mmCIF file of C-alpha atoms and ligand atoms in Angstrom:
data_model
loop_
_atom_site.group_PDB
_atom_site.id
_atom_site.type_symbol
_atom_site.label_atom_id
_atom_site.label_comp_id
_atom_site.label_asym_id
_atom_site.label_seq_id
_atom_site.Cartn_x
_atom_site.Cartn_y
_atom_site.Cartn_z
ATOM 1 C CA UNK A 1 -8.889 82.342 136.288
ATOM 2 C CA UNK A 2 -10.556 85.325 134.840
ATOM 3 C CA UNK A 3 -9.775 87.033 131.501
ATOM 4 C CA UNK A 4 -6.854 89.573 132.565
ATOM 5 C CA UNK A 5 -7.984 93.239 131.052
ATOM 6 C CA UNK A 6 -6.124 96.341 131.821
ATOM 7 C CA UNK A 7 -7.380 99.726 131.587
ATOM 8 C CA UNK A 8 -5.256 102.934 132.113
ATOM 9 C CA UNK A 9 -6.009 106.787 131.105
ATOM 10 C CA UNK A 10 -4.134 109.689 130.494
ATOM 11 C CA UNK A 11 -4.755 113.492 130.758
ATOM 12 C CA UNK A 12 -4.614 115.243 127.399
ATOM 13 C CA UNK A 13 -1.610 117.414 127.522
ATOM 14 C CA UNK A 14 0.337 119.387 124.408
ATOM 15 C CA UNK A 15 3.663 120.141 123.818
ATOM 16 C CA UNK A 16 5.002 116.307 124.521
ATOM 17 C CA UNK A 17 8.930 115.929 125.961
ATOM 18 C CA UNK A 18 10.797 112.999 126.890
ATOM 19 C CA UNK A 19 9.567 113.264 130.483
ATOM 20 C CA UNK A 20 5.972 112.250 128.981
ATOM 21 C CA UNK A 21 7.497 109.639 127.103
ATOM 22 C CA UNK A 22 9.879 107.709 129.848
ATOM 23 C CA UNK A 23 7.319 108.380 132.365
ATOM 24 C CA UNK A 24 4.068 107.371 131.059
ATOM 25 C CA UNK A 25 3.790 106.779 127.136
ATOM 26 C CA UNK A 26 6.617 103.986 126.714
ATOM 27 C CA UNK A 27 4.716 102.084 129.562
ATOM 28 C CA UNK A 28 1.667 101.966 127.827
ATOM 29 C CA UNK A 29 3.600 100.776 124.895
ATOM 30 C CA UNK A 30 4.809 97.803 126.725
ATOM 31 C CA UNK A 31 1.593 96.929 128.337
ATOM 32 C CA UNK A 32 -0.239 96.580 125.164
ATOM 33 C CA UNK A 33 2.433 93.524 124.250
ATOM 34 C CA UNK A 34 1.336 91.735 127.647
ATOM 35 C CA UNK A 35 -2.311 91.571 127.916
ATOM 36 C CA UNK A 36 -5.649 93.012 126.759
ATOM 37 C CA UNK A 37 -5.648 96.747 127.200
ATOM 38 C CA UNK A 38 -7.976 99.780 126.833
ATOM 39 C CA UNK A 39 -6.104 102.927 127.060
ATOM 40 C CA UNK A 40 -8.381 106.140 127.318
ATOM 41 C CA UNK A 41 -7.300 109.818 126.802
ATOM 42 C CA UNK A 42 -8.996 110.932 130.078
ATOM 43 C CA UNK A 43 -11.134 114.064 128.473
ATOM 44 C CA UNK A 44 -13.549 114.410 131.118
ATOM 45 C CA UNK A 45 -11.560 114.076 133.893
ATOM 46 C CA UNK A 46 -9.639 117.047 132.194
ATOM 47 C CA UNK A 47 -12.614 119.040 132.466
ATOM 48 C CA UNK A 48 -12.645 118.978 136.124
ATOM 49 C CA UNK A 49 -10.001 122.506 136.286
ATOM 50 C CA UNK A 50 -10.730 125.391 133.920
ATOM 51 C CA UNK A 51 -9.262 124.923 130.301
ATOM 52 C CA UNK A 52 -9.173 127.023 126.982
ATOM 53 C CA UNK A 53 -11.903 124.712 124.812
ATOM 54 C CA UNK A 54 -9.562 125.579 122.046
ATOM 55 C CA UNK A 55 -6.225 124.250 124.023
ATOM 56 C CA UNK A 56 -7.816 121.608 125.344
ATOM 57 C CA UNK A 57 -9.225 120.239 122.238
ATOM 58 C CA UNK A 58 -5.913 120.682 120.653
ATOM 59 C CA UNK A 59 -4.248 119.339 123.489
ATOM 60 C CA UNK A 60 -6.341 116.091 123.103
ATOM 61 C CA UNK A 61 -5.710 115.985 119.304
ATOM 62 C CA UNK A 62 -1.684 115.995 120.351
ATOM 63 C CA UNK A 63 -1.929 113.336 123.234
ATOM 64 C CA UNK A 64 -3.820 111.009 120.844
ATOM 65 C CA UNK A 65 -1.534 111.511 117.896
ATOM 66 C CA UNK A 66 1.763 111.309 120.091
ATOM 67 C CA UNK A 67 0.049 108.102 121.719
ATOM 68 C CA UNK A 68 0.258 106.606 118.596
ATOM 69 C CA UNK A 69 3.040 107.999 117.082
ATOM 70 C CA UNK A 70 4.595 106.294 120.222
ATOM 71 C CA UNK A 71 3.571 102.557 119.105
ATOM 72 C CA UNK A 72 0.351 102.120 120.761
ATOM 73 C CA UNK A 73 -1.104 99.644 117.983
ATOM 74 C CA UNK A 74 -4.858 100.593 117.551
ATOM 75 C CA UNK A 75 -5.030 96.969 116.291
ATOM 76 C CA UNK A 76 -3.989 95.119 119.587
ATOM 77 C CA UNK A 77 -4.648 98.210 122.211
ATOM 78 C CA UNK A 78 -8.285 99.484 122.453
ATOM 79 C CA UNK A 79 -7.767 103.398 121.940
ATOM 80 C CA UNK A 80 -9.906 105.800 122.830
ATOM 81 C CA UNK A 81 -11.614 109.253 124.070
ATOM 82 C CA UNK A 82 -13.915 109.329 126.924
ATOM 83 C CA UNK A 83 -16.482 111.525 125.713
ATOM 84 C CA UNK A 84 -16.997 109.360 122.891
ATOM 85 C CA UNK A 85 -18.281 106.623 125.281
ATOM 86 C CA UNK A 86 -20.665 108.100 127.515
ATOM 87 C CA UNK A 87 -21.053 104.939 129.537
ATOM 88 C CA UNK A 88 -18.376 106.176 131.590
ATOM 89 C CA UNK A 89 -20.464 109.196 132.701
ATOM 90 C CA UNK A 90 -23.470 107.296 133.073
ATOM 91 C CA UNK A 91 -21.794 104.510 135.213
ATOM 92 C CA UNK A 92 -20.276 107.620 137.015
ATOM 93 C CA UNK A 93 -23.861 109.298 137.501
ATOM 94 C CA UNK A 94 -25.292 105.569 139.267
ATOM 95 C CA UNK A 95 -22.340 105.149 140.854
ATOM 96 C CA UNK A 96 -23.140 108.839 142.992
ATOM 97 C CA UNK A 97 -25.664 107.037 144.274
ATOM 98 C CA UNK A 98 -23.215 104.116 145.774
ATOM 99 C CA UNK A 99 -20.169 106.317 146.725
ATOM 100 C CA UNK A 100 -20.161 108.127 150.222
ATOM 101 C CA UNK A 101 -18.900 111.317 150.687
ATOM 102 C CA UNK A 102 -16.721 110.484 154.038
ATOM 103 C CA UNK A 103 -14.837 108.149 151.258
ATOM 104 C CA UNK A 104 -14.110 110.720 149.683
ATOM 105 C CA UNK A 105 -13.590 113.271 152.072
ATOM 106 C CA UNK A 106 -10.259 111.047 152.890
ATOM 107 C CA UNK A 107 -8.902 111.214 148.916
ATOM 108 C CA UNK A 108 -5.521 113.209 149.896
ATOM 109 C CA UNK A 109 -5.065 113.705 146.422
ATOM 110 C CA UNK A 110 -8.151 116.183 146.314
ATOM 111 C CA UNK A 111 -6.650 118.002 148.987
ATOM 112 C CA UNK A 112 -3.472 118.202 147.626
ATOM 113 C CA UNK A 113 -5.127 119.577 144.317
ATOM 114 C CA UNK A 114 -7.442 121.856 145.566
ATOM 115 C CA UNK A 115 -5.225 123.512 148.052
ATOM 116 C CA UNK A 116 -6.072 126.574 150.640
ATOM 117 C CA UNK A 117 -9.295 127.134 148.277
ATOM 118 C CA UNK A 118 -11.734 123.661 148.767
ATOM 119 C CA UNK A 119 -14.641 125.564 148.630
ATOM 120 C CA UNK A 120 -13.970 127.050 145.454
ATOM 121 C CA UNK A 121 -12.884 123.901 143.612
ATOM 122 C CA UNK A 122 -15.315 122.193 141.143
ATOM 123 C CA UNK A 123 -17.312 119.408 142.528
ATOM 124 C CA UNK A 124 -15.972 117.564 139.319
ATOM 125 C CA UNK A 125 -12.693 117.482 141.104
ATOM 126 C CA UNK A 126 -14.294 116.634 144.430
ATOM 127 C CA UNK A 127 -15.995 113.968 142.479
ATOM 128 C CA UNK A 128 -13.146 112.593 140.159
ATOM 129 C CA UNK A 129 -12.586 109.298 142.175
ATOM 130 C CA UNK A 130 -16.273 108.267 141.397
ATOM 131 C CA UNK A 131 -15.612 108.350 137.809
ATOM 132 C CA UNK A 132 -12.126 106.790 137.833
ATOM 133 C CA UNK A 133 -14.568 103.899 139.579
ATOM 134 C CA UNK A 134 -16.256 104.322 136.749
ATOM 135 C CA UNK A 135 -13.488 103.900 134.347
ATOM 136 C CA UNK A 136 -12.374 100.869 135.657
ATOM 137 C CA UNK A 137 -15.719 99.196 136.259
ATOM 138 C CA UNK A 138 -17.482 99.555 133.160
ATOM 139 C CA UNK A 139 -14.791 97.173 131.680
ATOM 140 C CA UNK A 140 -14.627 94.467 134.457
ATOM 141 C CA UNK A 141 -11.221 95.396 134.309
ATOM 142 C CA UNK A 142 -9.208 93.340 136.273
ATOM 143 C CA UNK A 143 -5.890 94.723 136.353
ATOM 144 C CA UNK A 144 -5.127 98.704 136.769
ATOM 145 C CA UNK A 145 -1.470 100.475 136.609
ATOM 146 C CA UNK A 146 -1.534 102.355 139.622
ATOM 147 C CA UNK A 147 1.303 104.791 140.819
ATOM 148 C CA UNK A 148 1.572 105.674 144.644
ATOM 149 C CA UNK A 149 -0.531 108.702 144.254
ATOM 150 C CA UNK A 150 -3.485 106.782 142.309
ATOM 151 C CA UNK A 151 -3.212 103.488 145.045
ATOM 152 C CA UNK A 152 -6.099 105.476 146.833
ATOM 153 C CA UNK A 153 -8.169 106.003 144.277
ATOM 154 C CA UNK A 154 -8.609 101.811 143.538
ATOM 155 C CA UNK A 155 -9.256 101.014 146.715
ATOM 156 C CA UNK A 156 -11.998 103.577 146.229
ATOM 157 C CA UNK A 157 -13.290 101.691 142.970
ATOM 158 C CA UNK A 158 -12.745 98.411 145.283
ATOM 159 C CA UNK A 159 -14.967 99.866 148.096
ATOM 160 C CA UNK A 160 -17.730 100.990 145.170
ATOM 161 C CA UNK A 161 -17.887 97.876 143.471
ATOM 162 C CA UNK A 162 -18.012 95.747 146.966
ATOM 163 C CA UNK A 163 -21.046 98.108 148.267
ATOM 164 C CA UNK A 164 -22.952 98.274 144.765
ATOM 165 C CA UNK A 165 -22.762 94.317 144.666
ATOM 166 C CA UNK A 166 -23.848 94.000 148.221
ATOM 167 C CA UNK A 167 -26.041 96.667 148.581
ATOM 168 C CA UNK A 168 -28.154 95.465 144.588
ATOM 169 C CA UNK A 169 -27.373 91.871 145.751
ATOM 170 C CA UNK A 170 -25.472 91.081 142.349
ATOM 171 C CA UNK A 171 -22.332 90.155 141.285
ATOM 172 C CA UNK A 172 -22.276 92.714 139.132
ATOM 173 C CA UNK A 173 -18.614 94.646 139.414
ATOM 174 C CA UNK A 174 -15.548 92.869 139.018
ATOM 175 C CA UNK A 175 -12.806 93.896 142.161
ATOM 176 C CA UNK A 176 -9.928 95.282 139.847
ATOM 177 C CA UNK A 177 -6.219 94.446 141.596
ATOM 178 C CA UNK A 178 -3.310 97.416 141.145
ATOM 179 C CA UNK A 179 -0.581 96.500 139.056
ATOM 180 C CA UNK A 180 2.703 99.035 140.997
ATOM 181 C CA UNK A 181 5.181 99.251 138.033
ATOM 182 C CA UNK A 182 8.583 99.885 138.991
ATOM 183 C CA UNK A 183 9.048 102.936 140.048
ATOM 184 C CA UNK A 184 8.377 105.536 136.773
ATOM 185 C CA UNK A 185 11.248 107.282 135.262
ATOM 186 C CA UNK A 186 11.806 110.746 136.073
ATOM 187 C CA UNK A 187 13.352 112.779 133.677
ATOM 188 C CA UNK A 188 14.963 115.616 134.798
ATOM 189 C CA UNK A 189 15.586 119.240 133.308
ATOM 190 C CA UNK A 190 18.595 119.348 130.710
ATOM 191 C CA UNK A 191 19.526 122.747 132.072
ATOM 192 C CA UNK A 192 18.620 122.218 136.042
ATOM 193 C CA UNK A 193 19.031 118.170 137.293
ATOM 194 C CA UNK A 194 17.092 119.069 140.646
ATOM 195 C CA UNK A 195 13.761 120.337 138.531
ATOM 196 C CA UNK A 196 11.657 117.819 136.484
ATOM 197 C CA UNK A 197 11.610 118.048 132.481
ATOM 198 C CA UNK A 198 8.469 119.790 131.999
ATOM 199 C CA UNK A 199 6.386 121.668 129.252
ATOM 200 C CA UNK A 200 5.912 124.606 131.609
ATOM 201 C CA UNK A 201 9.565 125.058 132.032
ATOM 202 C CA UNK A 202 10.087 128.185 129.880
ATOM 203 C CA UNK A 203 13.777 127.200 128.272
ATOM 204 C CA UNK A 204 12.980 124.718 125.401
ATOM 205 C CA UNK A 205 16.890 124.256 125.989
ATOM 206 C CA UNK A 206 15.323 122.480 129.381
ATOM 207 C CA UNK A 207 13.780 119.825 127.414
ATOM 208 C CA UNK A 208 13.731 117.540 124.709
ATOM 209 C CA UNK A 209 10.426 117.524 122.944
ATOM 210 C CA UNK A 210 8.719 114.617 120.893
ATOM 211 C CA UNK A 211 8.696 117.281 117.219
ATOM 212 C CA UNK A 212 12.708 117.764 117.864
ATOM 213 C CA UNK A 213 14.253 117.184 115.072
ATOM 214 C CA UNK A 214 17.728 115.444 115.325
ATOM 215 C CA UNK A 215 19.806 118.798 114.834
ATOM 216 C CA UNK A 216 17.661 119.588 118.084
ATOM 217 C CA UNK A 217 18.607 117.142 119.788
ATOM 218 C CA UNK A 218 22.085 116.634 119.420
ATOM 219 C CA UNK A 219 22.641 120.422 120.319
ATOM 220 C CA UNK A 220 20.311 120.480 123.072
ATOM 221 C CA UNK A 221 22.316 117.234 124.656
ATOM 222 C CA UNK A 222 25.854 118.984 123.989
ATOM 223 C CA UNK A 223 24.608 122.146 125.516
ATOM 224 C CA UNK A 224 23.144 120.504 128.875
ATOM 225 C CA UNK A 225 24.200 121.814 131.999
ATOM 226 C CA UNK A 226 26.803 119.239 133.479
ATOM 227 C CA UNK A 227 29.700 119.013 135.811
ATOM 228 C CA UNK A 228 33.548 118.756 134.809
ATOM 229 C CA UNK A 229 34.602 115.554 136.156
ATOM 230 C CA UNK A 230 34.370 111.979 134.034
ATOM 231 C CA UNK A 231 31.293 109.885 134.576
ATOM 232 C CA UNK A 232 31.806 107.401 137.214
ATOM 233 C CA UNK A 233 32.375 103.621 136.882
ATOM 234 C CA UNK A 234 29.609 102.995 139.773
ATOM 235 C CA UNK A 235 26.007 104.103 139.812
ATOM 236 C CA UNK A 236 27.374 105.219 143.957
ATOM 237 C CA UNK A 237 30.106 107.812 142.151
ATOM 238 C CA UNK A 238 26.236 109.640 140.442
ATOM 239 C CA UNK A 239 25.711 110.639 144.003
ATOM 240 C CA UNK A 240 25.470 114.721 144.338
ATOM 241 C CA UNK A 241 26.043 114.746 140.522
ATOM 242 C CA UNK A 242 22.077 115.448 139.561
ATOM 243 C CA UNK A 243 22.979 115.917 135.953
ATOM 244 C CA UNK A 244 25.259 113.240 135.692
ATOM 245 C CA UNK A 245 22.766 111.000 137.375
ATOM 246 C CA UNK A 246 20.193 112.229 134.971
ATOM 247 C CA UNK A 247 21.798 112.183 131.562
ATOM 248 C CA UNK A 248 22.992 108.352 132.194
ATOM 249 C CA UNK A 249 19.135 107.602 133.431
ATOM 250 C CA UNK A 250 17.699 108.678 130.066
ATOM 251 C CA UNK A 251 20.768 106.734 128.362
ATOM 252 C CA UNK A 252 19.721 103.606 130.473
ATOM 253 C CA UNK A 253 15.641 104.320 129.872
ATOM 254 C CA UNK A 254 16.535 104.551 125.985
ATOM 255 C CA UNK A 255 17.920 101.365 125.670
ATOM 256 C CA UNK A 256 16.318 99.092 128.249
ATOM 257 C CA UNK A 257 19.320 98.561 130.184
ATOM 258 C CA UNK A 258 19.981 100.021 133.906
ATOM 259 C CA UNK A 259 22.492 102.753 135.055
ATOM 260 C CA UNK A 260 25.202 100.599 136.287
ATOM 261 C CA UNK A 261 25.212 98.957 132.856
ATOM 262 C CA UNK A 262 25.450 102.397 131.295
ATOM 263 C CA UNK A 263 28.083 103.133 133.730
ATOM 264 C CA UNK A 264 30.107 99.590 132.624
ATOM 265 C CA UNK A 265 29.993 100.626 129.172
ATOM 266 C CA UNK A 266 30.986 105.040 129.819
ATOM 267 C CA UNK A 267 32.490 105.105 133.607
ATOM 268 C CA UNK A 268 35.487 106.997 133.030
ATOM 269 C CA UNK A 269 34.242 109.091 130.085
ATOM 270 C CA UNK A 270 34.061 112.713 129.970
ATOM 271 C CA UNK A 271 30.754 114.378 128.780
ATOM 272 C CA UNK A 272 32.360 115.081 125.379
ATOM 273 C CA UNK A 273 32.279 111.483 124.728
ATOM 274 C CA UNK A 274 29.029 110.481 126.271
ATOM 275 C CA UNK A 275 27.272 113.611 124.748
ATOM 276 C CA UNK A 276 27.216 112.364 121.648
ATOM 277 C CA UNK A 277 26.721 109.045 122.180
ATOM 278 C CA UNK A 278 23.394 109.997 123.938
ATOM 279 C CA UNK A 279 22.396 112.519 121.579
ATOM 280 C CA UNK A 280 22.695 110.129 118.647
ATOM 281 C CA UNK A 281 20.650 107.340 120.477
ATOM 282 C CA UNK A 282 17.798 110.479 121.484
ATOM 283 C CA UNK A 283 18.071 111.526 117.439
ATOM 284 C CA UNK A 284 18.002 107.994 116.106
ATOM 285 C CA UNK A 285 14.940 106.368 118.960
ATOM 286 C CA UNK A 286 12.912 109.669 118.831
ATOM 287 C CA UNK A 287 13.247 110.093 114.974
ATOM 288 C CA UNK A 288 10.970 107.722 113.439
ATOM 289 C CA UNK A 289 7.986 108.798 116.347
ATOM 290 C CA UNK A 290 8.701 113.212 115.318
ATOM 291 C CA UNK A 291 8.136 111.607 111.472
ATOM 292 C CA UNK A 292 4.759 109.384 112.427
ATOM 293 C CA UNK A 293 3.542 112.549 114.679
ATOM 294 C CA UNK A 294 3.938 114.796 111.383
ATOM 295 C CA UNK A 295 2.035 112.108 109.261
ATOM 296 C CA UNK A 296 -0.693 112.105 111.898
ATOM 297 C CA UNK A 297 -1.218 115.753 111.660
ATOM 298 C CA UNK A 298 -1.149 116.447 108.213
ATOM 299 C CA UNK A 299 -3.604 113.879 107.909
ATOM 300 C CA UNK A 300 -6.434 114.082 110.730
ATOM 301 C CA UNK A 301 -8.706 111.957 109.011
ATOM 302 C CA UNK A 302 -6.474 108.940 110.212
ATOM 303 C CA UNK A 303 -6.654 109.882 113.569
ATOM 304 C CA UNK A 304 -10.413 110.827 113.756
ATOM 305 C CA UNK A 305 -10.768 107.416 112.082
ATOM 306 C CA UNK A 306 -8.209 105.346 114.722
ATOM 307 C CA UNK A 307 -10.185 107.057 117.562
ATOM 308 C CA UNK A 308 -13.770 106.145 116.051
ATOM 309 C CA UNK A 309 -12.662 102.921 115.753
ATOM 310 C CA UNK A 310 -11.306 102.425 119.153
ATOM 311 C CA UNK A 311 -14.361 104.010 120.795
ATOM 312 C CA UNK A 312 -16.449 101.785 118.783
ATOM 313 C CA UNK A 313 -14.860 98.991 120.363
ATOM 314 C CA UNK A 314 -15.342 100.518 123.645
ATOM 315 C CA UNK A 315 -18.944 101.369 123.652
ATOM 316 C CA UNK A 316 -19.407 97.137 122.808
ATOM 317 C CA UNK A 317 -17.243 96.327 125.691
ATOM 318 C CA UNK A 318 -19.382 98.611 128.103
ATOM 319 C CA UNK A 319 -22.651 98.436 127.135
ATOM 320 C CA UNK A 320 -23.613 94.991 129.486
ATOM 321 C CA UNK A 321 -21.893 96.364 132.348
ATOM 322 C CA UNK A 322 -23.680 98.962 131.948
ATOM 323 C CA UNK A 323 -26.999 97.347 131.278
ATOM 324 C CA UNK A 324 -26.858 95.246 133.826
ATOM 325 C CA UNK A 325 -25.928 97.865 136.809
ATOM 326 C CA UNK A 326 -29.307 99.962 135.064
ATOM 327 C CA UNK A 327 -31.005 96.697 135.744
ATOM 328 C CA UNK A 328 -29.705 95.981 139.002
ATOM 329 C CA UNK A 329 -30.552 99.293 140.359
ATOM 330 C CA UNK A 330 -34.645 98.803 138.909
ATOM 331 C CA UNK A 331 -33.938 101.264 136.386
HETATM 332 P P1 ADP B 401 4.341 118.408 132.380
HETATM 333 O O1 ADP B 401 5.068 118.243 133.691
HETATM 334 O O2 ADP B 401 5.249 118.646 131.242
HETATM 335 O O3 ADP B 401 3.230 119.433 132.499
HETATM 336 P P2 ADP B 401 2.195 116.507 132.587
HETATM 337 O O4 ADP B 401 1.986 116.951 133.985
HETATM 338 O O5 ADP B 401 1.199 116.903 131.568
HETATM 339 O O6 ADP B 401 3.652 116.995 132.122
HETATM 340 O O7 ADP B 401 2.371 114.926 132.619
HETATM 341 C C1 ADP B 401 1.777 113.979 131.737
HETATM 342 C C2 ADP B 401 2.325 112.605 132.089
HETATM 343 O O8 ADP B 401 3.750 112.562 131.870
HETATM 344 C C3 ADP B 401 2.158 112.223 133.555
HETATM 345 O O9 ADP B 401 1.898 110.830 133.623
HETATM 346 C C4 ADP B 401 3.492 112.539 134.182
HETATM 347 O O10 ADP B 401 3.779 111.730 135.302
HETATM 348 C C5 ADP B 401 4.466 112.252 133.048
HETATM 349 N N1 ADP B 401 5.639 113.128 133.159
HETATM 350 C C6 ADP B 401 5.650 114.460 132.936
HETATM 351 N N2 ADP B 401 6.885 114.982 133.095
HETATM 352 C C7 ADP B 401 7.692 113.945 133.431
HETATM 353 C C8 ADP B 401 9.083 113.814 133.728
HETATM 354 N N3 ADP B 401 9.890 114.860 133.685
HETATM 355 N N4 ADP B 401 9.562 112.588 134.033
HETATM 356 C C9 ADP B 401 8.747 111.510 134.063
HETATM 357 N N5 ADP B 401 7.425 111.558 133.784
HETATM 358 C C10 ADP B 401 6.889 112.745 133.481
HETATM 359 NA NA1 NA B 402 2.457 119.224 135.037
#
């Protein structure tokens, strides 16, 4: 069997909540305990909708520092920027030449993102599939986290690879396989359980962030929107009870454990004793990762030096793949 190596990348955003963190940080986290990974903050994919430079460069800054404030290990994870390995553009560039445009006339997700306007979107975003191919092929990645709404997209990469080998005659491009988590935790708003947690939401009562500090948190738990009646003993008694549902999710996410065991330990409970008991396991969990994300920026130098080193890393790891499809292609 082949060397199992996962890749995964994330947008750069600011302003990190618990939503961020139960729905896409804390995986990574996990990951990096199973397996080779490289873990990318997706820069250039960023690029492909209009951003402040300013915002997006301290957006970046913020992703990377929360990433590692989080537990990715720069020791056991390979962590890096994009731009700072411009193999992936490159690969992207030769790929062009591979990828058809009726493949990606089907991407939904382009449709979906572009909306009534498609002729006025970039053709980076037409485009983005080819260097998500990219991504994943540089590496000979053979495993890729894929939720329902990227599944498309790897088949894509599949379909590149398969034509690129064929059509160069090598076997160049390793065919990477999806890896479907379970399905991601959704964390919903503290003051709405039908709308997602969300940086854009404009109550900061709505959410907890990653800076809170644990006076935050506590009083944003006690004041979050919930219904009279005592928890239930059975996850069946959350139905129609959003915030219920919600609050005894995160409890459950927090500690590893699932909602009915949350519901063994509290069913029966009012809010006034599960409250507390949630906002001290939020305070005492999301503590130690506010302190580290302080540390890391009042002292950029260690970040600028954990991403240097992790895109040093990643320019060795692509540089034959890349090579080789040059060669390949008579270049
Ligand atoms: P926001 O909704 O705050 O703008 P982003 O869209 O920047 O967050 O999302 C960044 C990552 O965090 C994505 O992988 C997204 O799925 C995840 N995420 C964001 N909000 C939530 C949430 N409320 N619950 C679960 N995951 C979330
Ligand atoms: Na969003």
């Amino acid at each position: 069997m082949t060397h199992q190596r996962t890749i995964s990348g994330i947008q750069p955003t600011g302003n990190l909540h618990l939503g961020n963190y139960l729905g896409a940080i804390r995986r990574w986290v996990q990951m990096q305990h199973e397996g080779e990974c490289l873990f990318f903050l997706a820069d250039l994919h960023a690029i492909t909708v209009h951003n402040e430079p300013a915002t997006l460069t301290n957006n970046i800054r913020e992703m990377a520092a929360a990433l590692v404030a989080c537990g990715i290990d720069p020791d056991k994870a390979v962590l890096f920027r994009q731009r700072d390995v411009p193999a992936h553009a490159e690969l992207c560039w030769l790929l062009n030449g591979t990828a058809r445009i009726g493949w990606l006339n089907r991407m939904t997700q382009f449709k979906e993102k572009s909306g009534k306007n498609r002729e006025g979107a970039s053709i980076g975003l037409y485009a983005y599939p080819v260097l998500q191919a990219a991504d994943v092929l540089l590496y000979q990645t053979t495993h890729v986290p894929v939720g329902e709404d990227q599944k498309q997209h790897l088949e894509l990469a599949r379909d590149i690879a398969t034509k690129f080998n064929t059509d160069f005659g090598v076997e160049l491009f390793t065919l990477p396989e999806p890896v479907i988590g379970g399905p991601a935790a959704r964390v919903m708003s503290l003051r709405d359980g039908t709308a997602k947690m969300s940086k854009s939401d404009p109550s900061d009562m709505s959410r907890i962030n990653l800076t809170d500090d644990a006076e935050t948190i506590m009083s944003k738990v006690r004041k979050a929107k919930t219904d009279p009646e005592p928890l239930p003993d059975t996850v069946e008694g959350l139905e129609g009870r959003p915030e219920a549902r919600n609050l005894v999710g995160i409890y459950a996410a927090m500690t590893d454990a699932t909602p009915a065991d949350v519901l063994a330990q509290f069913g029966g409970q009012g809010f006034g004793a599960f409250k507390p008991a949630l906002g001290e396991l939020l305070a005492s969990k999301l503590g130690p990762i506010a302190e580290r994300l302080r540390e890391l920026k009042a002292n950029p130098a260690e970040l600028d030096a954990i991403l240097a080193k992790g895109a040093e890393k990643a320019r060795t790891l692509a540089a034959p793949t890349l090579a080789a499809a040059y060669k390949a292609m008579g270049l």
